[in-house]
PDB file of C-alpha atoms in Angstrom:
ATOM      1  CA  UNK A  95      80.150  91.913  79.965  1.00  0.00           C
ATOM      2  CA  UNK A  96      81.278  95.439  81.023  1.00  0.00           C
ATOM      3  CA  UNK A  97      81.724  97.161  84.427  1.00  0.00           C
ATOM      4  CA  UNK A  98      83.004 100.520  85.654  1.00  0.00           C
ATOM      5  CA  UNK A  99      84.857 101.049  89.011  1.00  0.00           C
ATOM      6  CA  UNK A 100      85.677 104.558  90.397  1.00  0.00           C
ATOM      7  CA  UNK A 101      88.067 105.408  93.183  1.00  0.00           C
ATOM      8  CA  UNK A 102      89.050 108.666  94.622  1.00  0.00           C
ATOM      9  CA  UNK A 103      92.659 109.278  96.139  1.00  0.00           C
ATOM     10  CA  UNK A 104      94.095 111.998  98.125  1.00  0.00           C
ATOM     11  CA  UNK A 105      97.148 112.303  95.890  1.00  0.00           C
ATOM     12  CA  UNK A 106      98.491 113.370  92.660  1.00  0.00           C
ATOM     13  CA  UNK A 107      98.440 111.204  89.561  1.00  0.00           C
ATOM     14  CA  UNK A 108     102.238 111.249  89.596  1.00  0.00           C
ATOM     15  CA  UNK A 109     102.552 110.008  93.130  1.00  0.00           C
ATOM     16  CA  UNK A 110      99.856 107.380  92.634  1.00  0.00           C
ATOM     17  CA  UNK A 111     101.526 105.857  89.609  1.00  0.00           C
ATOM     18  CA  UNK A 112     105.099 106.264  90.825  1.00  0.00           C
ATOM     19  CA  UNK A 113     104.116 104.173  93.909  1.00  0.00           C
ATOM     20  CA  UNK A 114     102.030 101.628  91.842  1.00  0.00           C
ATOM     21  CA  UNK A 115     104.876 100.856  89.358  1.00  0.00           C
ATOM     22  CA  UNK A 116     108.077 101.473  91.090  1.00  0.00           C
ATOM     23  CA  UNK A 117     107.793 101.166  94.875  1.00  0.00           C
ATOM     24  CA  UNK A 118     108.993  97.647  95.742  1.00  0.00           C
ATOM     25  CA  UNK A 119     108.003  97.885  99.452  1.00  0.00           C
ATOM     26  CA  UNK A 120     104.479  98.928  98.298  1.00  0.00           C
ATOM     27  CA  UNK A 121     104.403  96.102  95.738  1.00  0.00           C
ATOM     28  CA  UNK A 122     105.484  93.547  98.197  1.00  0.00           C
ATOM     29  CA  UNK A 123     102.779  94.544 100.858  1.00  0.00           C
ATOM     30  CA  UNK A 124     100.081  94.763  98.217  1.00  0.00           C
ATOM     31  CA  UNK A 125     100.686  91.250  96.865  1.00  0.00           C
ATOM     32  CA  UNK A 126     100.746  89.949 100.394  1.00  0.00           C
ATOM     33  CA  UNK A 127      97.541  91.703 101.275  1.00  0.00           C
ATOM     34  CA  UNK A 128      95.944  90.285  98.216  1.00  0.00           C
ATOM     35  CA  UNK A 129      97.262  86.904  98.696  1.00  0.00           C
ATOM     36  CA  UNK A 130      98.806  87.007  95.167  1.00  0.00           C
ATOM     37  CA  UNK A 131     101.871  85.038  94.303  1.00  0.00           C
ATOM     38  CA  UNK A 132     103.783  87.053  91.581  1.00  0.00           C
ATOM     39  CA  UNK A 133     105.906  84.634  89.659  1.00  0.00           C
ATOM     40  CA  UNK A 134     107.569  87.470  87.491  1.00  0.00           C
ATOM     41  CA  UNK A 135     107.074  91.259  87.107  1.00  0.00           C
ATOM     42  CA  UNK A 136     108.808  93.084  84.196  1.00  0.00           C
ATOM     43  CA  UNK A 137     108.777  96.813  83.845  1.00  0.00           C
ATOM     44  CA  UNK A 138     110.067  99.028  80.943  1.00  0.00           C
ATOM     45  CA  UNK A 139     110.120 102.702  81.666  1.00  0.00           C
ATOM     46  CA  UNK A 140     110.476 105.606  79.155  1.00  0.00           C
ATOM     47  CA  UNK A 141     110.562 109.314  79.727  1.00  0.00           C
ATOM     48  CA  UNK A 142     109.542 111.119  83.058  1.00  0.00           C
ATOM     49  CA  UNK A 143     106.597 113.106  84.296  1.00  0.00           C
ATOM     50  CA  UNK A 144     104.024 113.964  81.699  1.00  0.00           C
ATOM     51  CA  UNK A 145     105.898 111.886  79.047  1.00  0.00           C
ATOM     52  CA  UNK A 146     106.216 108.754  81.205  1.00  0.00           C
ATOM     53  CA  UNK A 147     105.406 105.569  79.356  1.00  0.00           C
ATOM     54  CA  UNK A 148     105.504 102.218  81.337  1.00  0.00           C
ATOM     55  CA  UNK A 149     105.186  98.744  79.977  1.00  0.00           C
ATOM     56  CA  UNK A 150     104.371  96.154  82.528  1.00  0.00           C
ATOM     57  CA  UNK A 151     104.107  92.480  82.339  1.00  0.00           C
ATOM     58  CA  UNK A 152     102.989  90.543  85.545  1.00  0.00           C
ATOM     59  CA  UNK A 153     102.847  86.845  85.731  1.00  0.00           C
ATOM     60  CA  UNK A 154     100.816  85.624  88.902  1.00  0.00           C
ATOM     61  CA  UNK A 155      99.825  82.249  90.198  1.00  0.00           C
ATOM     62  CA  UNK A 156      95.922  82.399  90.278  1.00  0.00           C
ATOM     63  CA  UNK A 157      94.144  81.870  93.480  1.00  0.00           C
ATOM     64  CA  UNK A 158      91.606  78.931  94.022  1.00  0.00           C
ATOM     65  CA  UNK A 159      88.966  78.643  91.302  1.00  0.00           C
ATOM     66  CA  UNK A 160      85.343  77.519  91.866  1.00  0.00           C
ATOM     67  CA  UNK A 161      84.767  73.942  90.876  1.00  0.00           C
ATOM     68  CA  UNK A 162      83.427  74.020  87.384  1.00  0.00           C
ATOM     69  CA  UNK A 163      85.945  76.693  86.397  1.00  0.00           C
ATOM     70  CA  UNK A 164      88.743  74.693  88.037  1.00  0.00           C
ATOM     71  CA  UNK A 165      88.062  71.905  85.468  1.00  0.00           C
ATOM     72  CA  UNK A 166      88.467  74.215  82.571  1.00  0.00           C
ATOM     73  CA  UNK A 167      91.929  75.296  83.645  1.00  0.00           C
ATOM     74  CA  UNK A 168      93.129  71.676  84.741  1.00  0.00           C
ATOM     75  CA  UNK A 169      96.218  72.587  86.656  1.00  0.00           C
ATOM     76  CA  UNK A 170      97.528  75.480  84.779  1.00  0.00           C
ATOM     77  CA  UNK A 171      96.990  78.493  86.802  1.00  0.00           C
ATOM     78  CA  UNK A 172      99.324  81.390  85.674  1.00  0.00           C
ATOM     79  CA  UNK A 173      97.631  84.529  84.864  1.00  0.00           C
ATOM     80  CA  UNK A 174      99.455  87.222  82.692  1.00  0.00           C
ATOM     81  CA  UNK A 175      98.637  90.874  82.894  1.00  0.00           C
ATOM     82  CA  UNK A 176     100.159  92.937  80.236  1.00  0.00           C
ATOM     83  CA  UNK A 177      99.624  96.791  80.488  1.00  0.00           C
ATOM     84  CA  UNK A 178     100.800  99.987  78.946  1.00  0.00           C
ATOM     85  CA  UNK A 179     100.671 103.227  80.893  1.00  0.00           C
ATOM     86  CA  UNK A 180     100.870 106.670  79.046  1.00  0.00           C
ATOM     87  CA  UNK A 181     100.978 109.654  81.306  1.00  0.00           C
ATOM     88  CA  UNK A 182     100.215 112.151  78.374  1.00  0.00           C
ATOM     89  CA  UNK A 183      97.077 110.247  77.494  1.00  0.00           C
ATOM     90  CA  UNK A 184      96.058 109.635  81.253  1.00  0.00           C
ATOM     91  CA  UNK A 185      95.654 105.958  80.270  1.00  0.00           C
ATOM     92  CA  UNK A 186      96.788 102.578  81.624  1.00  0.00           C
ATOM     93  CA  UNK A 187      95.442  99.829  79.255  1.00  0.00           C
ATOM     94  CA  UNK A 188      95.526  96.270  80.663  1.00  0.00           C
ATOM     95  CA  UNK A 189      94.974  92.948  79.062  1.00  0.00           C
ATOM     96  CA  UNK A 190      94.526  89.898  81.346  1.00  0.00           C
ATOM     97  CA  UNK A 191      95.406  86.470  79.651  1.00  0.00           C
ATOM     98  CA  UNK A 192      93.867  83.465  81.457  1.00  0.00           C
ATOM     99  CA  UNK A 193      95.452  80.013  81.057  1.00  0.00           C
ATOM    100  CA  UNK A 194      94.427  77.245  78.807  1.00  0.00           C
ATOM    101  CA  UNK A 195      91.289  79.098  77.221  1.00  0.00           C
ATOM    102  CA  UNK A 196      93.036  82.430  76.731  1.00  0.00           C
ATOM    103  CA  UNK A 197      92.272  82.581  73.006  1.00  0.00           C
ATOM    104  CA  UNK A 198      88.447  82.368  73.813  1.00  0.00           C
ATOM    105  CA  UNK A 199      88.430  85.086  76.414  1.00  0.00           C
ATOM    106  CA  UNK A 200      88.834  88.745  75.789  1.00  0.00           C
ATOM    107  CA  UNK A 201      89.537  90.139  79.227  1.00  0.00           C
ATOM    108  CA  UNK A 202      90.975  93.547  80.480  1.00  0.00           C
ATOM    109  CA  UNK A 203      90.216  97.182  80.641  1.00  0.00           C
ATOM    110  CA  UNK A 204      91.482 100.694  80.973  1.00  0.00           C
ATOM    111  CA  UNK A 205      92.225 103.191  83.658  1.00  0.00           C
ATOM    112  CA  UNK A 206      91.777 106.814  83.138  1.00  0.00           C
ATOM    113  CA  UNK A 207      92.038 109.596  85.701  1.00  0.00           C
ATOM    114  CA  UNK A 208      91.581 113.227  86.394  1.00  0.00           C
ATOM    115  CA  UNK A 209      92.435 115.699  89.053  1.00  0.00           C
ATOM    116  CA  UNK A 210      89.469 117.062  90.729  1.00  0.00           C
ATOM    117  CA  UNK A 211      89.008 120.670  91.757  1.00  0.00           C
ATOM    118  CA  UNK A 212      89.590 119.542  95.300  1.00  0.00           C
ATOM    119  CA  UNK A 213      93.044 118.220  94.325  1.00  0.00           C
ATOM    120  CA  UNK A 214      91.960 114.628  94.664  1.00  0.00           C
ATOM    121  CA  UNK A 215      92.633 112.186  91.947  1.00  0.00           C
ATOM    122  CA  UNK A 216      89.713 110.209  90.538  1.00  0.00           C
ATOM    123  CA  UNK A 217      90.710 107.019  88.867  1.00  0.00           C
ATOM    124  CA  UNK A 218      88.167 105.167  86.702  1.00  0.00           C
ATOM    125  CA  UNK A 219      88.445 101.549  85.655  1.00  0.00           C
ATOM    126  CA  UNK A 220      86.331 100.436  82.523  1.00  0.00           C
ATOM    127  CA  UNK A 221      86.579  96.647  82.348  1.00  0.00           C
ATOM    128  CA  UNK A 222      85.294  94.053  79.915  1.00  0.00           C
ATOM    129  CA  UNK A 223      85.319  90.257  79.906  1.00  0.00           C
ATOM    130  CA  UNK A 224      83.946  88.496  76.679  1.00  0.00           C
ATOM    131  CA  UNK A 225      84.074  84.586  76.974  1.00  0.00           C
ATOM    132  CA  UNK A 226      83.167  82.674  73.913  1.00  0.00           C
ATOM    133  CA  UNK A 227      82.565  79.429  75.628  1.00  0.00           C
ATOM    134  CA  UNK A 228      79.293  77.614  75.224  1.00  0.00           C
ATOM    135  CA  UNK A 229      77.301  76.976  78.245  1.00  0.00           C
ATOM    136  CA  UNK A 230      79.765  78.562  80.670  1.00  0.00           C
ATOM    137  CA  UNK A 231      80.787  81.909  79.145  1.00  0.00           C
ATOM    138  CA  UNK A 232      78.487  83.929  81.087  1.00  0.00           C
ATOM    139  CA  UNK A 233      79.330  82.355  84.345  1.00  0.00           C
ATOM    140  CA  UNK A 234      83.130  82.842  83.610  1.00  0.00           C
ATOM    141  CA  UNK A 235      82.536  86.471  82.633  1.00  0.00           C
ATOM    142  CA  UNK A 236      80.703  87.147  85.796  1.00  0.00           C
ATOM    143  CA  UNK A 237      83.328  85.236  87.937  1.00  0.00           C
ATOM    144  CA  UNK A 238      86.345  87.039  86.337  1.00  0.00           C
ATOM    145  CA  UNK A 239      84.765  90.530  86.546  1.00  0.00           C
ATOM    146  CA  UNK A 240      83.727  89.685  90.252  1.00  0.00           C
ATOM    147  CA  UNK A 241      87.461  88.915  90.912  1.00  0.00           C
ATOM    148  CA  UNK A 242      88.698  92.236  89.412  1.00  0.00           C
ATOM    149  CA  UNK A 243      86.011  94.023  91.564  1.00  0.00           C
ATOM    150  CA  UNK A 244      87.315  92.329  94.759  1.00  0.00           C
ATOM    151  CA  UNK A 245      90.886  92.819  93.922  1.00  0.00           C
ATOM    152  CA  UNK A 246      90.405  96.479  93.080  1.00  0.00           C
ATOM    153  CA  UNK A 247      88.688  97.152  96.353  1.00  0.00           C
ATOM    154  CA  UNK A 248      91.617  95.453  98.165  1.00  0.00           C
ATOM    155  CA  UNK A 249      94.109  97.467  96.042  1.00  0.00           C
ATOM    156  CA  UNK A 250      92.185 100.765  96.757  1.00  0.00           C
ATOM    157  CA  UNK A 251      91.952 100.209 100.572  1.00  0.00           C
ATOM    158  CA  UNK A 252      95.684  99.254 100.703  1.00  0.00           C
ATOM    159  CA  UNK A 253      96.994 102.050  98.476  1.00  0.00           C
ATOM    160  CA  UNK A 254      94.916 104.662 100.523  1.00  0.00           C
ATOM    161  CA  UNK A 255      96.539 103.256 103.628  1.00  0.00           C
ATOM    162  CA  UNK A 256      99.963 103.157 101.981  1.00  0.00           C
ATOM    163  CA  UNK A 257      99.963 106.713 100.751  1.00  0.00           C
ATOM    164  CA  UNK A 258      98.797 108.177 104.197  1.00  0.00           C
ATOM    165  CA  UNK A 259     101.481 106.205 105.978  1.00  0.00           C
ATOM    166  CA  UNK A 260     104.212 106.996 103.463  1.00  0.00           C
ATOM    167  CA  UNK A 261     103.858 110.703 102.330  1.00  0.00           C
ATOM    168  CA  UNK A 262     105.882 111.961  99.465  1.00  0.00           C
ATOM    169  CA  UNK A 263     109.234 113.366 100.377  1.00  0.00           C
TER     170      UNK A 263
END
C-alpha cells in the first residue's frame, strides 16, 4: 500500500530541518502534542548547510493499538524509526520498525522537498507499507499508513505554529 502527503511551509529548507532535528524545545513540544513517549533519540550530524547529513534513530513507545492488532504485538510496543537525511540530495529516508512482526512488515518512506517560486517550502512524503501477514496484512497496512497520516497532520500543524512563534534569529 502506498500514499503521498504534501505540506507547504513558510520557511526555508535549512530552517525547517534545523528545527526538526536540533531544537530540543521544539522536539519536547512536538512529542507532547502528539502524545508520543520517546524512549531514546540518537542523532549523528556530519557537515553543514548544503552538505549536511543527519542520521537519526528514534525509539518510541507506541500508542494504544486497536484490538486485533494489539494481540499481534502482545505487550511489546517500542517502535523504532531510523532515518538518513541528505541536504545535497534533498531527501530524508525513513524506515519504521514495528515490534514482534517487524520482519514481516516493510514500512517507511521518503521526504523530498523543493523551494517554490514564492519562497515557500513544499515537502512531500511518499510512504509505503507492505505487510506479509495472511488475513490481517491489508488491515495492518491501512492502520499503519493511517497513523502516519494522522501523525504528519499533527506534526505539520505544530511545526507551522512553532515556526511562526519562533522566527529565525
